[in-house]
GROMACS .gro file of N, CA and C in nm:
model
  375
    1MET      N    1  -0.638   1.954  -2.409
    1MET     CA    2  -0.545   1.939  -2.298
    1MET      C    3  -0.480   1.801  -2.309
    2SER      N    4  -0.350   1.795  -2.298
    2SER     CA    5  -0.281   1.667  -2.311
    2SER      C    6  -0.302   1.583  -2.186
    3TYR      N    7  -0.277   1.454  -2.201
    3TYR     CA    8  -0.290   1.362  -2.087
    3TYR      C    9  -0.197   1.404  -1.974
    4ASP      N   10  -0.074   1.440  -2.005
    4ASP     CA   11   0.022   1.481  -1.901
    4ASP      C   12  -0.027   1.603  -1.825
    5ALA      N   13  -0.082   1.700  -1.894
    5ALA     CA   14  -0.134   1.819  -1.828
    5ALA      C   15  -0.252   1.782  -1.739
    6TYR      N   16  -0.339   1.693  -1.787
    6TYR     CA   17  -0.452   1.649  -1.707
    6TYR      C   18  -0.403   1.575  -1.582
    7ALA      N   19  -0.308   1.486  -1.598
    7ALA     CA   20  -0.254   1.411  -1.484
    7ALA      C   21  -0.193   1.506  -1.381
    8HIS      N   22  -0.122   1.607  -1.429
    8HIS     CA   23  -0.060   1.705  -1.338
    8HIS      C   24  -0.169   1.780  -1.261
    9THR      N   25  -0.271   1.823  -1.331
    9THR     CA   26  -0.381   1.896  -1.266
    9THR      C   27  -0.450   1.807  -1.164
   10GLN      N   28  -0.470   1.682  -1.198
   10GLN     CA   29  -0.535   1.588  -1.106
   10GLN      C   30  -0.451   1.570  -0.980
   11ARG      N   31  -0.320   1.557  -0.994
   11ARG     CA   32  -0.231   1.543  -0.879
   11ARG      C   33  -0.237   1.666  -0.790
   12GLU      N   34  -0.247   1.783  -0.852
   12GLU     CA   35  -0.248   1.908  -0.777
   12GLU      C   36  -0.378   1.929  -0.700
   13THR      N   37  -0.488   1.875  -0.749
   13THR     CA   38  -0.618   1.903  -0.689
   13THR      C   39  -0.674   1.786  -0.608
   14ALA      N   40  -0.617   1.668  -0.620
   14ALA     CA   41  -0.670   1.551  -0.551
   14ALA      C   42  -0.638   1.555  -0.402
   15GLU      N   43  -0.727   1.499  -0.324
   15GLU     CA   44  -0.705   1.485  -0.181
   15GLU      C   45  -0.596   1.380  -0.158
   16PRO      N   46  -0.515   1.396  -0.054
   16PRO     CA   47  -0.407   1.299  -0.028
   16PRO      C   48  -0.456   1.156  -0.017
   17ARG      N   49  -0.571   1.135   0.047
   17ARG     CA   50  -0.624   0.999   0.060
   17ARG      C   51  -0.655   0.940  -0.078
   18ASP      N   52  -0.706   1.022  -0.169
   18ASP     CA   53  -0.738   0.975  -0.303
   18ASP      C   54  -0.610   0.938  -0.378
   19VAL      N   55  -0.508   1.019  -0.363
   19VAL     CA   56  -0.380   0.991  -0.429
   19VAL      C   57  -0.322   0.861  -0.374
   20GLU      N   58  -0.326   0.844  -0.243
   20GLU     CA   59  -0.275   0.721  -0.181
   20GLU      C   60  -0.357   0.601  -0.225
   21TYR      N   61  -0.488   0.616  -0.232
   21TYR     CA   62  -0.574   0.507  -0.276
   21TYR      C   63  -0.536   0.463  -0.417
   22ARG      N   64  -0.521   0.561  -0.506
   22ARG     CA   65  -0.485   0.529  -0.645
   22ARG      C   66  -0.349   0.462  -0.653
   23ALA      N   67  -0.254   0.506  -0.570
   23ALA     CA   68  -0.121   0.444  -0.569
   23ALA      C   69  -0.133   0.298  -0.525
   24PHE      N   70  -0.211   0.273  -0.422
   24PHE     CA   71  -0.230   0.135  -0.377
   24PHE      C   72  -0.304   0.052  -0.483
   25ALA      N   73  -0.404   0.110  -0.547
   25ALA     CA   74  -0.479   0.037  -0.649
   25ALA      C   75  -0.389  -0.004  -0.765
   26LYS      N   76  -0.309   0.090  -0.811
   26LYS     CA   77  -0.219   0.060  -0.924
   26LYS      C   78  -0.114  -0.043  -0.884
   27THR      N   79  -0.058  -0.028  -0.766
   27THR     CA   80   0.045  -0.120  -0.718
   27THR      C   81  -0.013  -0.259  -0.695
   28THR      N   82  -0.131  -0.264  -0.638
   28THR     CA   83  -0.196  -0.393  -0.611
   28THR      C   84  -0.230  -0.463  -0.741
   29ARG      N   85  -0.278  -0.389  -0.839
   29ARG     CA   86  -0.306  -0.448  -0.970
   29ARG      C   87  -0.178  -0.506  -1.030
   30GLY      N   88  -0.067  -0.435  -1.013
   30GLY     CA   89   0.062  -0.486  -1.061
   30GLY      C   90   0.101  -0.616  -0.994
   31LEU      N   91   0.078  -0.626  -0.864
   31LEU     CA   92   0.107  -0.751  -0.792
   31LEU      C   93   0.017  -0.864  -0.843
   32MET      N   94  -0.111  -0.833  -0.863
   32MET     CA   95  -0.204  -0.935  -0.909
   32MET      C   96  -0.166  -0.985  -1.048
   33ASP      N   97  -0.126  -0.893  -1.134
   33ASP     CA   98  -0.085  -0.932  -1.269
   33ASP      C   99   0.046  -1.011  -1.266
   34ALA      N  100   0.134  -0.975  -1.173
   34ALA     CA  101   0.265  -1.040  -1.167
   34ALA      C  102   0.255  -1.186  -1.126
   35VAL      N  103   0.153  -1.221  -1.049
   35VAL     CA  104   0.136  -1.359  -1.006
   35VAL      C  105   0.132  -1.452  -1.127
   36GLU      N  106   0.075  -1.403  -1.235
   36GLU     CA  107   0.065  -1.482  -1.358
   36GLU      C  108   0.187  -1.465  -1.449
   37GLY      N  109   0.278  -1.380  -1.411
   37GLY     CA  110   0.392  -1.348  -1.497
   37GLY      C  111   0.517  -1.427  -1.464
   38ASP      N  112   0.626  -1.383  -1.525
   38ASP     CA  113   0.755  -1.449  -1.504
   38ASP      C  114   0.827  -1.384  -1.385
   39ALA      N  115   0.946  -1.433  -1.359
   39ALA     CA  116   1.025  -1.385  -1.243
   39ALA      C  117   1.053  -1.235  -1.254
   40LYS      N  118   1.076  -1.185  -1.375
   40LYS     CA  119   1.104  -1.043  -1.392
   40LYS      C  120   0.982  -0.960  -1.354
   41ALA      N  121   0.863  -1.002  -1.397
   41ALA     CA  122   0.740  -0.930  -1.364
   41ALA      C  123   0.716  -0.932  -1.214
   42VAL      N  124   0.742  -1.045  -1.150
   42VAL     CA  125   0.726  -1.056  -1.005
   42VAL      C  126   0.822  -0.960  -0.935
   43GLY      N  127   0.948  -0.960  -0.977
   43GLY     CA  128   1.048  -0.873  -0.916
   43GLY      C  129   1.013  -0.726  -0.930
   44GLU      N  130   0.966  -0.687  -1.048
   44GLU     CA  131   0.930  -0.547  -1.071
   44GLU      C  132   0.810  -0.507  -0.986
   45ALA      N  133   0.709  -0.593  -0.980
   45ALA     CA  134   0.589  -0.560  -0.900
   45ALA      C  135   0.624  -0.552  -0.752
   46LEU      N  136   0.707  -0.642  -0.705
   46LEU     CA  137   0.749  -0.638  -0.565
   46LEU      C  138   0.829  -0.512  -0.534
   47HIS      N  139   0.913  -0.472  -0.629
   47HIS     CA  140   0.992  -0.350  -0.610
   47HIS      C  141   0.900  -0.227  -0.598
   48VAL      N  142   0.802  -0.217  -0.686
   48VAL     CA  143   0.709  -0.104  -0.682
   48VAL      C  144   0.633  -0.104  -0.549
   49ASN      N  145   0.588  -0.221  -0.506
   49ASN     CA  146   0.515  -0.230  -0.381
   49ASN      C  147   0.602  -0.191  -0.262
   50ARG      N  148   0.724  -0.241  -0.258
   50ARG     CA  149   0.816  -0.203  -0.149
   50ARG      C  150   0.842  -0.054  -0.150
   51SER      N  151   0.858   0.004  -0.268
   51SER     CA  152   0.883   0.148  -0.279
   51SER      C  153   0.765   0.229  -0.224
   52LEU      N  154   0.644   0.186  -0.254
   52LEU     CA  155   0.526   0.253  -0.202
   52LEU      C  156   0.526   0.249  -0.050
   53TRP      N  157   0.551   0.132   0.006
   53TRP     CA  158   0.550   0.118   0.151
   53TRP      C  159   0.666   0.194   0.217
   54GLU      N  160   0.782   0.195   0.153
   54GLU     CA  161   0.895   0.271   0.208
   54GLU      C  162   0.865   0.421   0.208
   55THR      N  163   0.795   0.467   0.105
   55THR     CA  164   0.755   0.608   0.099
   55THR      C  165   0.658   0.640   0.213
   56LEU      N  166   0.562   0.552   0.234
   56LEU     CA  167   0.467   0.572   0.345
   56LEU      C  168   0.538   0.572   0.479
   57ALA      N  169   0.631   0.479   0.498
   57ALA     CA  170   0.704   0.470   0.625
   57ALA      C  171   0.787   0.596   0.648
   58ALA      N  172   0.852   0.644   0.544
   58ALA     CA  173   0.933   0.766   0.558
   58ALA      C  174   0.844   0.884   0.593
   59ASP      N  175   0.728   0.892   0.531
   59ASP     CA  176   0.635   1.000   0.562
   59ASP      C  177   0.585   0.990   0.706
   60CYS      N  178   0.559   0.869   0.751
   60CYS     CA  179   0.510   0.849   0.888
   60CYS      C  180   0.619   0.875   0.992
   61ALA      N  181   0.744   0.862   0.954
   61ALA     CA  182   0.854   0.889   1.045
   61ALA      C  183   0.879   1.039   1.062
   62ASN      N  184   0.822   1.118   0.973
   62ASN     CA  185   0.838   1.263   0.977
   62ASN      C  186   0.748   1.321   1.087
   63ASP      N  187   0.805   1.400   1.174
   63ASP     CA  188   0.728   1.460   1.284
   63ASP      C  189   0.615   1.551   1.235
   64ALA      N  190   0.625   1.599   1.113
   64ALA     CA  191   0.520   1.686   1.060
   64ALA      C  192   0.395   1.608   1.016
   65ASN      N  193   0.406   1.477   1.009
   65ASN     CA  194   0.292   1.394   0.971
   65ASN      C  195   0.182   1.411   1.075
   66GLN      N  196   0.060   1.434   1.030
   66GLN     CA  197  -0.051   1.465   1.121
   66GLN      C  198  -0.133   1.344   1.162
   67LEU      N  199  -0.097   1.226   1.116
   67LEU     CA  200  -0.167   1.107   1.162
   67LEU      C  201  -0.136   1.083   1.309
   68PRO      N  202  -0.226   1.015   1.381
   68PRO     CA  203  -0.195   0.981   1.520
   68PRO      C  204  -0.069   0.895   1.528
   69LEU      N  205   0.006   0.912   1.634
   69LEU     CA  206   0.133   0.841   1.650
   69LEU      C  207   0.116   0.690   1.638
   70GLU      N  208   0.010   0.636   1.696
   70GLU     CA  209  -0.013   0.491   1.689
   70GLU      C  210  -0.033   0.445   1.545
   71THR      N  211  -0.108   0.521   1.468
   71THR     CA  212  -0.131   0.488   1.327
   71THR      C  213   0.000   0.492   1.250
   72ARG      N  214   0.078   0.597   1.274
   72ARG     CA  215   0.208   0.610   1.207
   72ARG      C  216   0.297   0.492   1.242
   73SER      N  217   0.300   0.454   1.368
   73SER     CA  218   0.383   0.340   1.411
   73SER      C  219   0.337   0.211   1.345
   74ASN      N  220   0.206   0.193   1.334
   74ASN     CA  221   0.153   0.073   1.269
   74ASN      C  222   0.192   0.067   1.122
   75ILE      N  223   0.189   0.180   1.055
   75ILE     CA  224   0.226   0.183   0.913
   75ILE      C  225   0.375   0.152   0.897
   76VAL      N  226   0.458   0.207   0.983
   76VAL     CA  227   0.602   0.177   0.978
   76VAL      C  228   0.625   0.028   1.001
   77GLY      N  229   0.553  -0.029   1.097
   77GLY     CA  230   0.565  -0.173   1.122
   77GLY      C  231   0.520  -0.256   1.004
   78LEU      N  232   0.410  -0.216   0.942
   78LEU     CA  233   0.364  -0.287   0.822
   78LEU      C  234   0.466  -0.276   0.709
   79ALA      N  235   0.527  -0.161   0.696
   79ALA     CA  236   0.628  -0.142   0.591
   79ALA      C  237   0.745  -0.239   0.612
   80ARG      N  238   0.785  -0.257   0.736
   80ARG     CA  239   0.892  -0.355   0.765
   80ARG      C  240   0.848  -0.496   0.727
   81TRP      N  241   0.723  -0.528   0.763
   81TRP     CA  242   0.671  -0.661   0.729
   81TRP      C  243   0.668  -0.679   0.577
   82VAL      N  244   0.624  -0.576   0.505
   82VAL     CA  245   0.618  -0.584   0.358
   82VAL      C  246   0.758  -0.607   0.302
   83ARG      N  247   0.857  -0.538   0.355
   83ARG     CA  248   0.994  -0.555   0.307
   83ARG      C  249   1.040  -0.700   0.325
   84GLU      N  250   1.018  -0.755   0.444
   84GLU     CA  251   1.061  -0.892   0.471
   84GLU      C  252   0.980  -0.993   0.390
   85HIS      N  253   0.850  -0.971   0.382
   85HIS     CA  254   0.765  -1.064   0.309
   85HIS      C  255   0.795  -1.059   0.159
   86SER      N  256   0.835  -0.944   0.110
   86SER     CA  257   0.871  -0.931  -0.031
   86SER      C  258   0.994  -1.015  -0.064
   87ARG      N  259   1.087  -1.019   0.028
   87ARG     CA  260   1.206  -1.105   0.008
   87ARG      C  261   1.163  -1.250  -0.006
   88ARG      N  262   1.071  -1.290   0.080
   88ARG     CA  263   1.021  -1.427   0.074
   88ARG      C  264   0.947  -1.450  -0.058
   89ALA      N  265   0.870  -1.351  -0.102
   89ALA     CA  266   0.792  -1.364  -0.226
   89ALA      C  267   0.882  -1.375  -0.349
   90LEU      N  268   1.002  -1.319  -0.343
   90LEU     CA  269   1.096  -1.336  -0.455
   90LEU      C  270   1.132  -1.483  -0.473
   91ARG      N  271   1.142  -1.554  -0.362
   91ARG     CA  272   1.174  -1.698  -0.368
   91ARG      C  273   1.050  -1.784  -0.390
   92ASP      N  274   0.937  -1.736  -0.339
   92ASP     CA  275   0.813  -1.813  -0.345
   92ASP      C  276   0.696  -1.721  -0.380
   93PRO      N  277   0.674  -1.698  -0.510
   93PRO     CA  278   0.569  -1.605  -0.553
   93PRO      C  279   0.428  -1.640  -0.503
   94SER      N  280   0.411  -1.762  -0.454
   94SER     CA  281   0.277  -1.799  -0.406
   94SER      C  282   0.235  -1.718  -0.284
   95VAL      N  283   0.329  -1.651  -0.216
   95VAL     CA  284   0.294  -1.572  -0.098
   95VAL      C  285   0.263  -1.426  -0.131
   96ILE      N  286   0.262  -1.392  -0.259
   96ILE     CA  287   0.229  -1.255  -0.299
   96ILE      C  288   0.087  -1.220  -0.256
   97GLY      N  289   0.001  -1.319  -0.245
   97GLY     CA  290  -0.136  -1.295  -0.203
   97GLY      C  291  -0.144  -1.225  -0.069
   98ASP      N  292  -0.050  -1.252   0.021
   98ASP     CA  293  -0.048  -1.184   0.150
   98ASP      C  294  -0.024  -1.034   0.133
   99LEU      N  295   0.065  -0.998   0.042
   99LEU     CA  296   0.093  -0.857   0.014
   99LEU      C  297  -0.028  -0.789  -0.050
  100ILE      N  298  -0.093  -0.861  -0.138
  100ILE     CA  299  -0.214  -0.809  -0.203
  100ILE      C  300  -0.322  -0.782  -0.097
  101GLU      N  301  -0.337  -0.875  -0.005
  101GLU     CA  302  -0.439  -0.861   0.099
  101GLU      C  303  -0.412  -0.740   0.188
  102ILE      N  304  -0.286  -0.719   0.228
  102ILE     CA  305  -0.252  -0.602   0.310
  102ILE      C  306  -0.283  -0.473   0.233
  103ASN      N  307  -0.248  -0.471   0.106
  103ASN     CA  308  -0.276  -0.352   0.025
  103ASN      C  309  -0.426  -0.326   0.015
  104LYS      N  310  -0.505  -0.432  -0.002
  104LYS     CA  311  -0.650  -0.415  -0.010
  104LYS      C  312  -0.707  -0.363   0.121
  105ILE      N  313  -0.653  -0.408   0.232
  105ILE     CA  314  -0.698  -0.357   0.362
  105ILE      C  315  -0.667  -0.208   0.373
  106MET      N  316  -0.548  -0.168   0.328
  106MET     CA  317  -0.512  -0.026   0.327
  106MET      C  318  -0.607   0.052   0.237
  107MET      N  319  -0.640  -0.002   0.122
  107MET     CA  320  -0.731   0.066   0.030
  107MET      C  321  -0.868   0.083   0.094
  108ASP      N  322  -0.915  -0.021   0.163
  108ASP     CA  323  -1.044  -0.010   0.233
  108ASP      C  324  -1.040   0.101   0.336
  109GLY      N  325  -0.930   0.109   0.410
  109GLY     CA  326  -0.916   0.214   0.510
  109GLY      C  327  -0.914   0.352   0.447
  110LEU      N  328  -0.842   0.365   0.337
  110LEU     CA  329  -0.836   0.494   0.268
  110LEU      C  330  -0.972   0.533   0.210
  111ALA      N  331  -1.051   0.432   0.174
  111ALA     CA  332  -1.183   0.458   0.119
  111ALA      C  333  -1.288   0.476   0.229
  112GLY      N  334  -1.246   0.461   0.354
  112GLY     CA  335  -1.339   0.477   0.465
  112GLY      C  336  -1.421   0.354   0.495
  113LYS      N  337  -1.382   0.240   0.439
  113LYS     CA  338  -1.453   0.115   0.467
  113LYS      C  339  -1.395   0.052   0.591
  114ARG      N  340  -1.476  -0.022   0.660
  114ARG     CA  341  -1.429  -0.095   0.778
  114ARG      C  342  -1.414  -0.241   0.740
  115THR      N  343  -1.305  -0.302   0.780
  115THR     CA  344  -1.285  -0.444   0.756
  115THR      C  345  -1.367  -0.522   0.858
  116GLU      N  346  -1.388  -0.651   0.835
  116GLU     CA  347  -1.462  -0.734   0.931
  116GLU      C  348  -1.399  -0.725   1.069
  117LYS      N  349  -1.268  -0.731   1.074
  117LYS     CA  350  -1.197  -0.729   1.201
  117LYS      C  351  -1.222  -0.597   1.274
  118SER      N  352  -1.213  -0.486   1.202
  118SER     CA  353  -1.232  -0.357   1.267
  118SER      C  354  -1.379  -0.327   1.294
  119ALA      N  355  -1.469  -0.394   1.222
  119ALA     CA  356  -1.611  -0.370   1.241
  119ALA      C  357  -1.669  -0.454   1.356
  120ALA      N  358  -1.594  -0.555   1.398
  120ALA     CA  359  -1.643  -0.642   1.505
  120ALA      C  360  -1.648  -0.564   1.636
  121PRO      N  361  -1.753  -0.586   1.714
  121PRO     CA  362  -1.761  -0.517   1.843
  121PRO      C  363  -1.650  -0.564   1.936
  122ALA      N  364  -1.599  -0.473   2.016
  122ALA     CA  365  -1.494  -0.507   2.112
  122ALA      C  366  -1.552  -0.592   2.223
  123LYS      N  367  -1.475  -0.690   2.267
  123LYS     CA  368  -1.517  -0.773   2.379
  123LYS      C  369  -1.492  -0.698   2.509
  124ASN      N  370  -1.582  -0.711   2.600
  124ASN     CA  371  -1.564  -0.649   2.732
  124ASN      C  372  -1.462  -0.728   2.812
  125ALA      N  373  -1.372  -0.659   2.878
  125ALA     CA  374  -1.269  -0.726   2.955
  125ALA      C  375  -1.319  -0.762   3.093
   0.00000   0.00000   0.00000
């Protein structure tokens, strides 16, 4: 079986969360590698990352999306932040770490892990 056929089969049988996790993992690795690269590598990695987030935002804007409305709204808001922060990162690649961190938080969520912030007990009002 060729690699392309295997990849196609994997896409067809994988759970959506797994596909999204892999997309974030690949994109985040690209951002991490770009930090050490030249301006072209930074621009390409930022473009791929923005595209991933724009795809998520478009999916969350669709009424057929089954995520809770609050979650969908949060993802759309994060996508806007990623777009703006990416513009800044084109001028100052040292801020790419912020984008990497957001992606890692998303990966943790997709993997079912709780971040320190989300794992902290809520304060009583």
